[in-house]
Each structure stands twice: as structure tokens, then as C-alpha cells.
Amino acid sequence: MNALLLYPKFPDTFWSFKHALKFIRKRASLPPLGLLTVAAMLPGPWAKRLVDVNVRKFREKDLAWADLVFVSGMIAQRDSARELIARCRAAGKTIVAGGPLFTVEHEQFPEVDHFVLNEAEETLPEFLRDLERGGARRVYASASFPDLRQTPGPLWELADLARYATMSLQFSRGCPFDCEFCNITSMFGHRPRTKTTAQVIAELDSLARLGWRGSVFFVDDNFIGNKRALKEDLLPALIEWQKGKRGVPFFTEASINLADDEELMRLMVEAGFNQVFIGIETPEEASLTECNKRQNRGRDLVADVKRIQRAGLEVQGGFILGFDHDTPGVFERQIEFIQKSGIVTAMVGLLQAMPGTKLHQRLHRQGRLLGDTSGDNVDGTTNFLSRMNPETLRRGYRSLVEYIYSPGPYYQRIRTFLREYRPPRMSSSLNWRSIMAFVHANFRLGVLGRERFHYWGLLLWTFVRRPSQLSLAVTLSIYGYHFRKVSRACSR
Ligand code: B12
Ligand code: SF4
């Protein structure tokens, strides 16, 4: 049996990093971890091939080779998924689909033969058994959550690692919190389920064996969901694993209560973490209450962010506009917060109601849903009737995004951040890609770009005040170039 694993194209948005990837000559930021994990669960004797259309062409000969096509994807990849499925259908292939897109909207894909939904650890074995017997059903779904200690390591060897900027690894699924707009808890539950430390180390070792020396993204929904497991087990093991190596930088996602735990931050930094994405959402207490983001309420969020930065972790932040309690003054207050906190990578989106969330249910009850979500909350669209005048919301959103990524405020944020940041001591390798990126940045941003004065000003300032952070300053400048490009596209 020849199994083709097919990953659809991402639109050119905030997280695609498309315009930044050119500087380091990479095609995509991350490989499709879900498909590589599914590949490891398919029968050993099957031949397997990965086609991630974000990094390579889907050729006729790939299609001709395949007996079975396994498609994955998120809602944001819907359009590309449709195209790929149509091509496979036209070639008469049997199509099996799974992953977050199909788990929430499989009814919209009549051309697919089999849906293997939810977490494959639960649903795939039954599908494979039925397939072998010649009687596979159309839909396999499960309401229970698997034990991740049974999850096999991804088949990295199917991916061309050199085409990606970063690798990914998952330690846990699920989150103890219950934010109204988030579909994580409906998909993965409230109790964080974790892999064993031995599994994580084995995955890191296999990446190292394949020659990977770059950064690794721990794609957990909330990495600090089980603090005890981290402090007593995983982080000490990661500290040990890093010894004698050049230093593999890690980054992850966590909730703001990370700021309350000095020991946890210290251990994370010692283990190699240097970045963390945090859902800040809004500085407005009423909106935090509305969306049940209780962990963010009643705190000085700017002080929390700075505490995390001082511990050695760059904070990237998610922000949302369009809550029922948002008034037109919210745009100014969000800008003020973002500038003061020095969150350089601030992902600001419009609230969207994802299927399966409590928000979706509430808006449905209130008769305010307008249609499907685009799945990408930073594309300037929403799918429900907002309390704020929709035109005011759209305009306020666009001008906020344009403002925070315009060169003046953006470069000012980098300085605010670098003033606070206490970088971890980690020896990183200077390779030809980073040298090329520096040369490319000097030309594109320092000569051609309208940000050229800000760029050289930042480099000079960093050289004098934070010389060890010069490469970080260049990296953040390159990110800014990407964010400006995509924010201009979403402002149209
Ligand atoms: C890493 C990640 C990313 C990476 C993706 C990299 C990549 N190449 O895959 C990046 C950072 C680029 C990203 C971006 C975005 N993401 Co994202 N992302 C994640 C995250 C945190 C982890 C995904 C992962 O790797 N999981 C580990 C693997 C092992 O799990 P998995 O993929 O779910 O696969 C399992 C099952 O789903 C299933 N399965 C998966 N595929 C298949 C295929 C078949 C055939 C079968 C049988 C089974 C199967 O089996 C696997 C094992 O159980 C998830 C959250 C989560 N917990 O899943 C969000 C998540 C997938 N992202 C989400 C969103 C919304 C986005 C963005 C739109 C955010 C934004 N506003 O910009 C963007 C879209 C990108 C773009 N450019 O437009 C949503 C998707 C919702 C949905 N229903 O589609 C999620 C679920 C987060 C959330 N809170 O809702 N993301
Ligand atoms: S803390 Fe993050 S992952 Fe957890 S429920 Fe809230 S938004 Fe979702």
C-alpha cells in the first residue's frame, strides 16, 4: 500500500512568516506534525510519502504513486484542501481526511471517502482494521481523549527538514482554563495529558540524529498546564539533554500565570526556552470577564510581561478586538498596552466564533452568527454581528494593525523590549544562513526599505547598549518587514 500524506497550503498571513522566511531561504516555518505522527501509526510495511505543498510541488507522479491519500489541515487551509481533494478525486484516489479542519466541518467535504476525526490515537486503529477487512465506514469519531504515553514519535524522515525554519514537538494536549472563544478545550479537554519525559527526549534525539540543530517549538496549548511534571521531570531532563550541545533554542505557548512562578521561569530558561506566546487578549477587565479569561483578570499585565522578559523569555502576545464590552476607546488602550509592554510580536485579531466553542453556541442562541469563520482571526474578518458598529470595528482594527507595525512604533517596541530583556546564556551557532540573512536585511531594510533610518538607528543603539542582542534585533526587524506586508494586505 502506498500512502500519500498531503498537507494543504497556508494563506499568506501573520503566522505564515512568508516574507521573513525569504531572508533565511526557508519555505515554511514548521512541518505538519499531525501528519508525521499519523504516518508513524500506519502499518510498518506500507510505503509513505509526504507532500507538504507549502514547501514543494504536488506532482502528477506523486498522485499516480498513491493508493491512499491522507489529508490534514486547519480551517485556515480550507481553500487549498478543497483544491487538493478535487485533484485526488479526479484521479480516482481513495481519500482519508483528519485533523482540525475536518474534525469541525467534515460535512462540507462530500468528495472525501473516509473521515478519521479527533485524535488519531483513538480513531485510526479502528479505521485501519476495517479497511483491512474491506469494510471501512465513512466517519470515525471519538469523544474520549487518548493517553499520549501511547503516541509514537513522528516520522521525521518523511520531511525535508532543511526546508523548514523550525521543528515542532508536542509534550501535552489540553488546557485547564476555559476561555469562551477557544476550541482547544472542546478538542482536547481540560486535563493536560502529557507524554513521558523519555518520549520527549527520544523525539529530540531523533531530530538531532537527522542533523537538526535549529530551534524547536513545543506546540502545547498551554505548556505550563502541569507545572509539577515540568519542574520535577521534564525541565531537569531538558537541562541535562542540552549539556555538551551548542544549545537548541525552544519556544512554546503558556498562560500569563507563568509570571507568578519564578522557579518555573528559571528552569525553562535554563532548559533552553527563550520565547513564549501568551494569550493576553485585552487590557479591558470587562472583556476579560466576558470571555472568561479569569487567569488574566485583576493583574497588572504589563508588569507580568516585563517580569517574564526579565527572566529571559521574549513574550509574543495574542490580542483580540470585538468583544461585546469593547467600546471605541479600546483601540487606543490596546495600542498603549502593546507599546508599553514591549511585545514586539503582537498578533492582533478580530474575535471570530469557531465551531465547537462556547462563544459559537452563545452567538448562535442570540441569532448573531453570520456564517463560517475564515479560521484565521488576523485576516480582518469576523463571522458574527458585533455589538460595536461593524464599520467602526473594522476601521479601528485596520488602523491599529497599521499603526503598531509601522516602522516608528515597531522599532520603538523592539527597544522597549531589549531594555527589559535579560537574555539567557546560550551559545548559538552562527551559520551561513544567519550571515546571509544579515546581509539581505541590510540591503532590503537598510537600503530599500522605508524603515531604513529606524533600522540603522536600532542597530547602532543595540551595538552600543545591548551588543550581545544584535542578531535578535536583526531577526525582529525582519519579522517587522513580514508583519508590515501582511498587515497592509489585511487593511485593504
Ligand atoms: C503548531 C500550530 C500551528 C503552526 C502550524 C504549523 C504546521 N505546519 O502545522 C502555526 C504556528 C503555523 C499555526 C498557525 C495557525 N494556527 Co495553529 N496550531 C498549532 C497547534 C498549537 C499545534 C498543532 C500541532 O502540531 N499539534 C500536534 C499534532 C500531533 O496534533 P494534530 O495536528 O492535531 O494532529 C492530531 C489529530 O488532529 C489527528 N490528525 C491530524 N491530521 C490528520 C490527518 C489524518 C488523515 C488523520 C487520520 C488524522 C489527523 O491526528 C493527530 C494525532 O492525534 C494547534 C493547537 C493544537 N493543540 O492542535 C493550533 C491550531 C491547529 N491552530 C489553529 C489556528 C486557528 C491557527 C491560525 C489560523 C492562527 C491565526 N489566527 O493566525 C494560524 C493559521 C496559519 C496561517 N498561516 O494562516 C487552530 C485550528 C482550528 C481549526 N479547527 O482549524 C488550532 C487548533 C488552535 C486553536 N486554538 O484553535 N498553528
Ligand atoms: S488559556 Fe489559551 S489554550 Fe487555554 S482555554 Fe484559554 S485560550 Fe484556550
Coordinates of C-alpha atoms and ligand atoms in Angstrom, one line a residue:
M1 CA 0.0 0.0 0.0
N2 CA 1.4 3.4 -1.0
A3 CA 0.2 6.1 1.5
L4 CA 0.5 9.7 0.4
L5 CA 0.3 12.3 3.2
L6 CA -0.9 15.6 1.9
Y7 CA -0.7 19.0 3.6
P8 CA -2.6 21.9 2.1
K9 CA -1.2 25.5 1.6
F10 CA -1.4 28.1 4.3
P11 CA -2.7 31.5 3.2
D12 CA -0.2 34.3 3.4
T13 CA -0.9 35.6 6.9
F14 CA 0.7 36.6 10.2
W15 CA 1.9 33.1 11.1
S16 CA 3.0 32.1 7.6
F17 CA 6.1 34.2 8.1
K18 CA 6.4 34.0 4.3
H19 CA 8.1 37.4 3.9
A20 CA 10.5 36.7 6.7
L21 CA 11.4 33.2 5.6
K22 CA 12.9 34.5 2.4
F23 CA 15.7 36.1 4.4
I24 CA 16.8 32.7 5.7
R25 CA 15.9 30.8 2.5
K26 CA 13.3 28.6 4.1
R27 CA 10.0 27.6 2.5
A28 CA 7.8 27.2 5.6
S29 CA 8.0 27.8 9.3
L30 CA 7.0 24.4 10.6
P31 CA 6.4 20.8 9.3
P32 CA 3.0 19.2 9.6
L33 CA 3.5 17.4 12.9
G34 CA 0.0 15.9 12.9
L35 CA 0.5 14.1 9.6
L36 CA 4.0 12.9 10.6
T37 CA 2.5 11.5 13.8
V38 CA -0.3 9.8 11.8
A39 CA 2.4 8.4 9.5
A40 CA 4.0 6.7 12.5
M41 CA 0.7 5.0 13.3
L42 CA 0.2 3.5 9.8
P43 CA 1.2 -0.2 9.3
G44 CA 5.0 -0.6 9.1
P45 CA 5.1 -2.3 5.7
W46 CA 3.2 0.5 3.9
A47 CA 5.3 2.9 1.8
K48 CA 4.8 6.5 2.9
R49 CA 5.4 9.8 1.2
L50 CA 4.8 13.3 2.5
V51 CA 3.8 16.2 0.2
D52 CA 3.6 19.5 2.1
V53 CA 2.6 21.9 -0.6
N54 CA 3.9 24.8 1.5
V55 CA 7.4 23.5 0.7
R56 CA 7.2 21.5 -2.5
K57 CA 5.0 20.9 -5.6
F58 CA 2.3 18.2 -5.7
R59 CA 3.3 16.4 -8.9
E60 CA 1.3 14.1 -11.1
K61 CA 3.7 11.3 -10.3
D62 CA 3.0 11.7 -6.6
L63 CA -0.6 11.2 -7.3
A64 CA -0.1 8.3 -9.7
W65 CA 2.1 6.6 -7.0
A66 CA -0.6 6.8 -4.3
D67 CA -3.1 4.1 -3.4
L68 CA -4.5 6.0 -0.4
V69 CA -4.3 9.8 0.2
F70 CA -4.3 11.1 3.8
V71 CA -5.2 14.8 4.0
S72 CA -4.8 17.0 7.1
G73 CA -5.3 20.8 7.7
M74 CA -6.7 23.6 9.8
I75 CA -9.7 25.8 8.8
A76 CA -7.3 28.4 7.5
Q77 CA -6.2 25.9 4.9
R78 CA -9.7 25.1 3.7
D79 CA -9.4 26.5 0.2
S80 CA -6.2 24.7 -0.6
A81 CA -7.6 21.5 1.0
R82 CA -10.6 21.7 -1.4
E83 CA -8.4 22.0 -4.4
L84 CA -6.1 19.1 -3.4
I85 CA -9.1 16.9 -2.6
A86 CA -10.7 17.7 -6.0
R87 CA -7.4 16.7 -7.8
C88 CA -7.2 13.4 -5.9
R89 CA -10.9 12.7 -6.6
A90 CA -10.5 13.4 -10.3
A91 CA -7.6 10.8 -10.3
G92 CA -9.9 8.3 -8.6
K93 CA -7.9 8.0 -5.4
T94 CA -9.3 7.0 -2.1
I95 CA -9.2 10.0 0.3
V96 CA -8.9 9.8 4.0
A97 CA -9.2 13.1 5.9
G98 CA -8.4 14.1 9.5
G99 CA -7.1 16.9 11.7
P100 CA -8.7 20.2 13.0
L101 CA -10.4 21.3 9.8
F102 CA -12.3 18.1 9.2
T103 CA -13.0 17.5 12.8
V104 CA -15.1 20.6 12.9
E105 CA -16.6 20.7 9.4
H106 CA -16.4 17.4 7.7
E107 CA -19.9 17.7 6.3
Q108 CA -18.6 20.3 3.9
F109 CA -16.4 17.8 2.0
P110 CA -18.6 15.3 0.2
E111 CA -15.7 14.1 -2.0
V112 CA -13.8 12.6 0.9
D113 CA -14.2 8.8 1.3
H114 CA -13.3 8.4 4.9
F115 CA -13.1 10.9 7.8
V116 CA -10.9 9.8 10.7
L117 CA -11.6 12.6 13.1
N118 CA -10.4 13.8 16.5
E119 CA -7.1 12.4 17.8
A120 CA -5.9 9.7 15.5
E121 CA -4.6 7.6 18.5
E122 CA -8.3 7.0 19.2
T123 CA -9.9 6.7 15.8
L124 CA -7.2 5.5 13.3
P125 CA -6.7 1.9 14.6
E126 CA -10.4 1.1 14.1
F127 CA -10.3 2.6 10.6
L128 CA -7.2 0.5 9.7
R129 CA -8.8 -2.7 11.0
D130 CA -12.0 -2.0 9.0
L131 CA -10.0 -1.1 5.9
E132 CA -8.1 -4.4 6.1
R133 CA -11.4 -6.3 6.3
G134 CA -12.7 -4.3 3.3
G135 CA -15.5 -2.5 5.1
A136 CA -14.3 0.9 6.3
R137 CA -17.1 3.3 7.3
R138 CA -17.3 7.0 6.2
V139 CA -16.8 8.6 9.6
Y140 CA -14.7 7.6 12.6
A141 CA -15.0 10.0 15.6
S142 CA -14.4 9.7 19.3
A143 CA -15.5 11.7 22.4
S144 CA -12.7 10.4 24.6
F145 CA -9.1 11.6 24.8
P146 CA -6.2 9.2 24.3
D147 CA -3.2 8.7 26.7
L148 CA -0.3 10.5 25.0
R149 CA 2.1 8.0 26.5
Q150 CA 1.0 5.7 23.6
T151 CA 1.7 8.3 20.9
P152 CA 4.5 7.3 18.6
G153 CA 7.3 9.7 17.7
P154 CA 6.7 11.5 14.4
L155 CA 8.3 10.0 11.2
W156 CA 10.6 13.0 10.7
E157 CA 12.5 11.2 7.9
L158 CA 9.5 11.7 5.6
A159 CA 10.0 15.5 5.8
D160 CA 12.8 17.5 4.1
L161 CA 13.8 19.2 7.3
A162 CA 16.1 21.7 5.6
R163 CA 13.1 23.5 4.1
Y164 CA 11.6 24.4 7.5
A165 CA 12.7 27.2 9.8
T166 CA 11.8 25.3 13.0
M167 CA 10.8 21.8 14.1
S168 CA 7.9 21.1 16.4
L169 CA 7.4 18.7 19.3
Q170 CA 4.3 18.2 21.4
F171 CA 4.6 17.4 25.1
S172 CA 1.0 17.9 26.2
R173 CA -2.5 18.5 24.9
G174 CA -5.4 20.2 26.6
C175 CA -5.6 23.3 28.9
P176 CA -7.0 23.7 32.4
F177 CA -8.6 27.1 31.5
D178 CA -11.9 27.7 29.8
C179 CA -11.8 30.8 27.6
E180 CA -15.1 31.3 25.8
F181 CA -13.7 31.8 22.3
C182 CA -11.1 28.9 22.4
N183 CA -11.7 25.5 20.8
I184 CA -8.8 23.8 22.5
T185 CA -10.8 22.5 25.4
S186 CA -13.6 21.2 23.3
M187 CA -11.0 19.4 21.1
F188 CA -8.5 18.3 23.7
G189 CA -10.2 18.6 27.1
H190 CA -9.3 20.5 30.4
R191 CA -6.9 17.9 31.9
P192 CA -3.5 18.4 30.3
R193 CA -2.4 15.0 29.1
T194 CA 1.4 14.6 28.8
K195 CA 3.9 12.4 27.1
T196 CA 6.6 11.0 29.2
T197 CA 10.0 12.7 29.5
A198 CA 11.6 9.7 27.8
Q199 CA 9.3 10.2 24.8
V200 CA 10.2 13.9 24.5
I201 CA 13.9 13.1 24.8
A202 CA 13.6 10.4 22.2
E203 CA 11.9 12.8 19.8
L204 CA 14.7 15.4 20.3
D205 CA 17.3 12.7 19.8
S206 CA 15.8 11.6 16.6
L207 CA 15.8 15.2 15.3
A208 CA 19.4 15.5 16.3
R209 CA 20.2 12.3 14.6
L210 CA 18.7 13.7 11.4
G211 CA 21.1 16.6 11.7
W212 CA 18.6 19.2 13.1
R213 CA 20.4 21.9 15.1
G214 CA 17.9 24.7 14.9
S215 CA 15.0 25.8 17.2
V216 CA 12.2 23.6 18.4
F217 CA 8.6 24.8 19.0
F218 CA 6.8 22.9 21.8
V219 CA 3.3 23.1 20.3
D220 CA 1.5 22.6 23.5
D221 CA -1.8 24.5 24.0
N222 CA -0.5 25.6 27.4
F223 CA 2.9 24.3 28.2
I224 CA 2.5 25.1 31.9
G225 CA -0.8 23.2 32.3
N226 CA 1.0 20.7 34.5
K227 CA 3.7 22.6 36.4
R228 CA 4.7 19.7 38.6
A229 CA 5.5 17.4 35.7
L230 CA 7.6 20.3 34.3
K231 CA 9.6 21.1 37.4
E232 CA 10.2 17.6 38.7
D233 CA 10.7 15.8 35.5
L234 CA 10.7 17.3 32.0
L235 CA 12.7 20.5 32.6
P236 CA 15.6 18.9 34.6
A237 CA 15.8 16.3 31.8
L238 CA 15.9 19.0 29.1
I239 CA 18.7 20.8 31.0
E240 CA 20.6 17.6 31.1
W241 CA 19.9 17.0 27.3
Q242 CA 21.3 20.4 26.4
K243 CA 24.6 19.8 28.1
G244 CA 27.5 19.4 25.8
K245 CA 25.4 20.7 22.8
R246 CA 25.6 24.1 21.1
G247 CA 22.2 24.9 22.5
V248 CA 18.9 24.2 20.8
P249 CA 16.5 27.1 21.4
F250 CA 13.0 26.1 22.5
F251 CA 9.8 28.1 22.4
T252 CA 6.2 27.5 23.4
E253 CA 2.8 28.8 24.4
A254 CA 1.7 29.4 28.0
S255 CA -0.8 31.3 30.1
I256 CA 0.1 34.5 31.9
N257 CA 0.3 32.9 35.4
L258 CA 3.8 31.8 34.2
A259 CA 4.8 35.3 35.6
D260 CA 3.9 34.1 39.1
D261 CA 6.4 31.3 39.2
E262 CA 10.0 32.4 39.3
E263 CA 11.3 28.9 39.7
L264 CA 9.4 27.7 36.7
M265 CA 10.7 30.5 34.5
R266 CA 14.2 29.9 35.8
L267 CA 14.1 26.2 34.9
M268 CA 12.5 26.9 31.5
V269 CA 15.3 29.4 30.6
E270 CA 18.0 27.0 31.9
A271 CA 16.4 24.3 29.7
G272 CA 16.8 26.5 26.6
F273 CA 13.4 28.3 26.3
N274 CA 13.8 31.8 25.1
Q275 CA 10.3 32.7 23.7
V276 CA 6.8 32.2 24.9
F277 CA 3.5 33.0 23.2
I278 CA 0.9 34.2 25.7
G279 CA -2.8 35.0 25.1
I280 CA -3.1 38.5 26.6
E281 CA -6.3 39.2 24.6
T282 CA -7.2 42.6 26.0
P283 CA -6.4 45.0 28.8
E284 CA -10.1 45.6 29.4
E285 CA -11.4 43.9 32.6
A286 CA -15.0 43.8 31.4
S287 CA -14.0 42.0 28.2
L288 CA -11.8 39.5 30.1
T289 CA -14.7 38.7 32.3
E290 CA -17.0 38.4 29.2
C291 CA -14.7 35.7 27.6
N292 CA -14.0 34.0 30.9
K293 CA -10.2 34.7 30.7
R294 CA -10.1 34.5 34.5
Q295 CA -6.3 33.9 34.7
N296 CA -5.7 37.4 33.1
R297 CA -8.1 39.3 35.4
G298 CA -7.2 41.6 38.3
R299 CA -3.5 41.7 37.3
D300 CA -1.0 44.2 36.2
L301 CA -0.5 42.6 32.8
V302 CA 2.3 44.9 31.7
A303 CA 4.3 44.2 34.9
D304 CA 3.7 40.4 34.3
V305 CA 5.0 40.6 30.8
K306 CA 8.1 42.5 31.9
R307 CA 8.8 40.0 34.7
I308 CA 8.8 37.2 32.1
Q309 CA 11.0 39.2 29.8
R310 CA 13.4 39.9 32.7
A311 CA 13.5 36.2 33.4
G312 CA 14.9 35.6 29.9
L313 CA 11.8 34.9 27.8
E314 CA 10.7 37.0 24.9
V315 CA 6.9 37.4 25.1
Q316 CA 4.9 37.2 22.0
G317 CA 1.3 38.1 22.6
G318 CA -2.2 37.3 21.2
F319 CA -4.7 40.2 21.3
I320 CA -8.4 40.3 20.4
L321 CA -10.8 43.1 19.4
G322 CA -14.5 42.8 19.0
F323 CA -15.7 41.6 22.4
D324 CA -19.3 42.8 23.3
H325 CA -17.8 45.0 26.0
D326 CA -15.3 46.7 23.7
T327 CA -16.1 50.4 23.2
P328 CA -14.4 52.6 20.5
G329 CA -11.8 53.6 23.2
V330 CA -10.4 50.1 23.2
F331 CA -8.2 50.7 20.1
E332 CA -6.2 53.4 21.9
R333 CA -5.9 51.3 25.1
Q334 CA -4.7 48.2 23.1
I335 CA -2.1 50.3 21.4
E336 CA -0.9 51.8 24.6
F337 CA -0.7 48.3 26.2
I338 CA 1.3 46.8 23.3
Q339 CA 3.7 49.7 23.2
K340 CA 4.3 49.8 26.9
S341 CA 4.8 46.1 27.3
G342 CA 7.4 45.8 24.6
I343 CA 5.6 42.9 23.0
V344 CA 7.2 43.1 19.6
T345 CA 5.3 40.2 18.0
A346 CA 1.8 41.2 18.8
M347 CA -0.8 39.2 17.0
V348 CA -3.9 41.3 17.0
G349 CA -7.1 39.6 15.6
L350 CA -10.8 40.2 15.4
L351 CA -12.9 37.9 17.5
Q352 CA -14.2 35.0 15.4
A353 CA -16.6 32.3 16.6
M354 CA -15.0 29.0 15.9
P355 CA -17.3 26.0 15.6
G356 CA -17.3 23.9 18.8
T357 CA -16.7 26.9 21.1
K358 CA -18.9 28.3 23.9
L359 CA -18.8 31.6 22.0
H360 CA -20.2 29.9 18.9
Q361 CA -23.0 28.4 21.0
R362 CA -23.9 31.7 22.7
L363 CA -23.9 33.7 19.4
H364 CA -26.0 31.0 17.8
R365 CA -28.5 31.3 20.6
Q366 CA -28.5 35.1 20.2
G367 CA -29.0 34.8 16.5
R368 CA -25.9 36.8 15.7
L369 CA -23.9 34.3 13.6
L370 CA -23.3 35.5 10.1
G371 CA -21.6 32.4 8.5
D372 CA -18.4 30.3 8.6
T373 CA -15.2 31.6 10.2
S374 CA -12.3 32.1 7.8
G375 CA -10.3 30.2 10.6
D376 CA -7.7 33.0 10.6
N377 CA -8.6 35.7 13.0
V378 CA -5.9 38.1 11.8
D379 CA -7.4 38.5 8.3
G380 CA -9.6 41.4 9.3
T381 CA -12.9 39.4 9.1
T382 CA -15.4 38.2 11.6
N383 CA -18.4 35.9 11.3
F384 CA -20.9 37.4 13.7
L385 CA -22.7 40.7 14.3
S386 CA -20.6 42.7 16.7
R387 CA -22.1 45.0 19.4
M388 CA -19.8 47.8 18.3
N389 CA -20.8 49.3 14.9
P390 CA -19.1 46.8 12.5
E391 CA -17.6 49.6 10.4
T392 CA -16.1 51.3 13.5
L393 CA -14.7 47.9 14.5
R394 CA -13.2 47.2 11.1
R395 CA -11.7 50.7 10.7
G396 CA -10.4 50.7 14.3
Y397 CA -8.8 47.3 13.7
R398 CA -7.2 48.2 10.5
S399 CA -5.7 51.4 11.8
L400 CA -4.5 49.7 14.9
V401 CA -2.7 47.0 12.9
E402 CA -1.2 49.5 10.5
Y403 CA 0.0 51.7 13.4
I404 CA 1.7 49.0 15.5
Y405 CA 3.6 47.6 12.5
S406 CA 4.5 50.9 11.0
P407 CA 8.3 51.5 11.4
G408 CA 8.2 54.1 14.2
P409 CA 6.1 52.3 16.8
Y410 CA 7.5 48.9 15.8
Y411 CA 11.2 49.8 16.2
Q412 CA 10.3 51.7 19.4
R413 CA 8.8 48.4 20.8
I414 CA 12.0 46.5 20.0
R415 CA 14.0 48.9 22.1
T416 CA 11.4 48.8 24.9
F417 CA 11.8 45.0 24.9
L418 CA 15.6 44.9 24.6
R419 CA 15.8 47.3 27.6
E420 CA 13.9 44.8 29.8
Y421 CA 15.1 41.5 28.4
R422 CA 17.8 39.5 30.2
P423 CA 18.9 37.1 27.6
P424 CA 19.7 33.5 28.6
R425 CA 23.2 32.4 28.3
M426 CA 23.2 30.1 25.4
S427 CA 25.8 29.5 22.8
S428 CA 24.2 29.7 19.4
S429 CA 25.9 28.8 16.2
L430 CA 26.5 31.5 13.6
N431 CA 25.8 29.7 10.3
W432 CA 25.8 30.9 6.7
R433 CA 22.1 31.3 6.7
S434 CA 22.2 33.9 9.5
I435 CA 25.1 35.7 7.8
M436 CA 23.1 35.7 4.5
A437 CA 20.0 36.9 6.4
F438 CA 22.0 39.8 7.9
V439 CA 23.4 40.8 4.5
H440 CA 19.9 40.5 3.0
A441 CA 18.4 42.6 5.8
N442 CA 20.9 45.3 5.5
F443 CA 20.0 45.6 1.8
R444 CA 16.2 45.1 1.9
L445 CA 15.6 47.0 5.2
G446 CA 18.6 49.3 5.4
V447 CA 18.8 50.4 1.8
L448 CA 15.5 49.8 0.1
G449 CA 13.1 49.9 3.0
R450 CA 11.2 52.9 4.1
E451 CA 12.2 51.9 7.6
R452 CA 15.9 52.3 6.8
F453 CA 16.6 55.1 9.4
H454 CA 14.8 53.1 12.1
Y455 CA 16.7 50.0 11.1
W456 CA 20.2 51.6 11.3
G457 CA 19.2 53.5 14.4
L458 CA 18.2 50.3 16.1
L459 CA 21.4 48.5 15.1
L460 CA 23.6 51.4 16.4
W461 CA 21.6 51.5 19.6
T462 CA 21.9 47.8 20.1
F463 CA 25.5 47.8 19.3
V464 CA 26.2 50.3 22.0
R465 CA 23.7 49.3 24.6
R466 CA 23.0 45.6 24.1
P467 CA 25.8 44.2 21.8
S468 CA 25.0 40.6 22.6
Q469 CA 21.5 41.1 21.2
L470 CA 22.5 42.3 17.7
S471 CA 21.3 39.2 16.0
L472 CA 17.9 39.3 17.9
A473 CA 17.5 42.9 16.8
V474 CA 18.0 41.9 13.2
T475 CA 15.6 39.0 13.5
L476 CA 12.9 41.2 15.0
S477 CA 13.5 43.8 12.2
I478 CA 12.9 41.0 9.6
Y479 CA 9.7 39.9 11.4
G480 CA 8.6 43.6 11.2
Y481 CA 9.1 43.5 7.5
H482 CA 6.8 40.5 7.2
F483 CA 4.1 41.9 9.6
R484 CA 4.0 45.2 7.6
K485 CA 3.5 43.3 4.4
V486 CA 0.6 41.1 5.8
S487 CA -1.0 44.0 7.7
R488 CA -1.1 46.0 4.6
A489 CA -2.8 43.1 2.8
C490 CA -5.5 42.8 5.6
S491 CA -6.0 46.6 5.6
R492 CA -7.3 46.5 2.0
Ligands
B12_1 C1 1.6 24.3 15.6 C2 0.3 25.1 15.3 C3 0.4 26.0 14.3 C4 1.6 26.1 13.4 C5 1.3 25.2 12.2 C6 2.5 24.5 11.7 C7 2.2 23.3 10.8 N1 2.8 23.2 9.7 O1 1.3 22.5 11.1 C8 1.4 27.6 13.0 C9 2.1 28.5 14.1 C10 2.0 28.0 11.6 C11 -0.1 27.8 13.2 C12 -0.8 28.8 12.6 C13 -2.1 29.0 12.7 N2 -2.9 28.2 13.5 CO1 -2.4 26.7 14.5 N3 -2.0 25.5 15.8 C14 -0.9 24.8 16.1 C15 -1.1 24.0 17.3 C16 -0.6 24.8 18.5 C17 -0.4 22.6 17.3 C18 -0.7 21.8 16.1 C19 0.1 20.5 16.2 O2 1.2 20.4 15.6 N4 -0.3 19.6 17.0 C20 0.4 18.3 17.2 C21 -0.2 17.2 16.3 C22 0.4 15.9 16.7 O3 -1.6 17.2 16.6 P1 -2.7 17.5 15.4 O4 -2.1 18.3 14.3 O5 -3.9 17.9 15.9 O6 -2.9 16.0 14.8 C23 -3.6 15.0 15.5 C24 -5.1 15.0 15.1 O7 -5.6 16.2 14.7 C25 -5.1 14.0 14.0 N5 -4.8 14.4 12.7 C26 -4.2 15.5 12.2 N6 -4.1 15.4 10.9 C27 -4.6 14.2 10.5 C28 -4.8 13.7 9.2 C29 -5.4 12.5 9.1 C30 -5.5 11.9 7.7 C31 -5.8 11.8 10.2 C32 -6.4 10.4 10.1 C33 -5.7 12.3 11.5 C34 -5.1 13.6 11.6 O8 -4.1 13.0 14.5 C35 -3.0 13.7 15.1 C36 -2.6 12.8 16.3 O9 -3.6 12.8 17.2 C37 -2.6 23.8 17.3 C38 -3.3 23.5 18.6 C39 -3.4 22.0 18.8 N7 -3.3 21.6 20.0 O10 -3.6 21.3 17.9 C40 -3.1 25.1 16.7 C41 -4.3 25.1 15.8 C42 -4.2 23.9 14.9 N8 -4.1 26.3 15.0 C43 -5.2 27.0 14.8 C44 -5.3 28.2 14.2 C45 -6.6 28.9 14.2 C46 -4.2 28.8 13.5 C47 -4.1 30.1 12.8 C48 -5.3 30.4 11.9 C49 -4.0 31.2 13.8 C50 -4.1 32.6 13.3 N9 -5.0 33.3 13.7 O11 -3.3 33.0 12.5 C51 -2.8 30.1 12.0 C52 -3.0 29.6 10.5 C53 -1.8 29.7 9.7 C54 -1.8 30.7 8.6 N10 -0.7 31.0 8.1 O12 -2.8 31.2 8.3 C55 -6.4 26.2 15.4 C56 -7.1 25.5 14.3 C57 -8.6 25.5 14.5 C58 -9.2 24.7 13.4 N11 -10.3 23.9 13.8 O13 -8.8 24.7 12.3 C59 -5.7 25.3 16.5 C60 -6.4 24.0 16.8 C61 -5.5 26.2 17.7 C62 -6.8 26.7 18.3 N12 -6.8 27.4 19.4 O14 -7.9 26.6 17.8 N13 -0.6 26.8 14.0
SF4_2 S1 -5.6 29.6 28.1 FE1 -5.3 29.5 25.9 S2 -5.5 27.4 25.4 FE2 -6.3 27.6 27.4 S3 -8.5 27.9 27.1 FE3 -7.6 29.9 27.2 S4 -7.1 30.5 25.1 FE4 -7.5 28.3 25.1

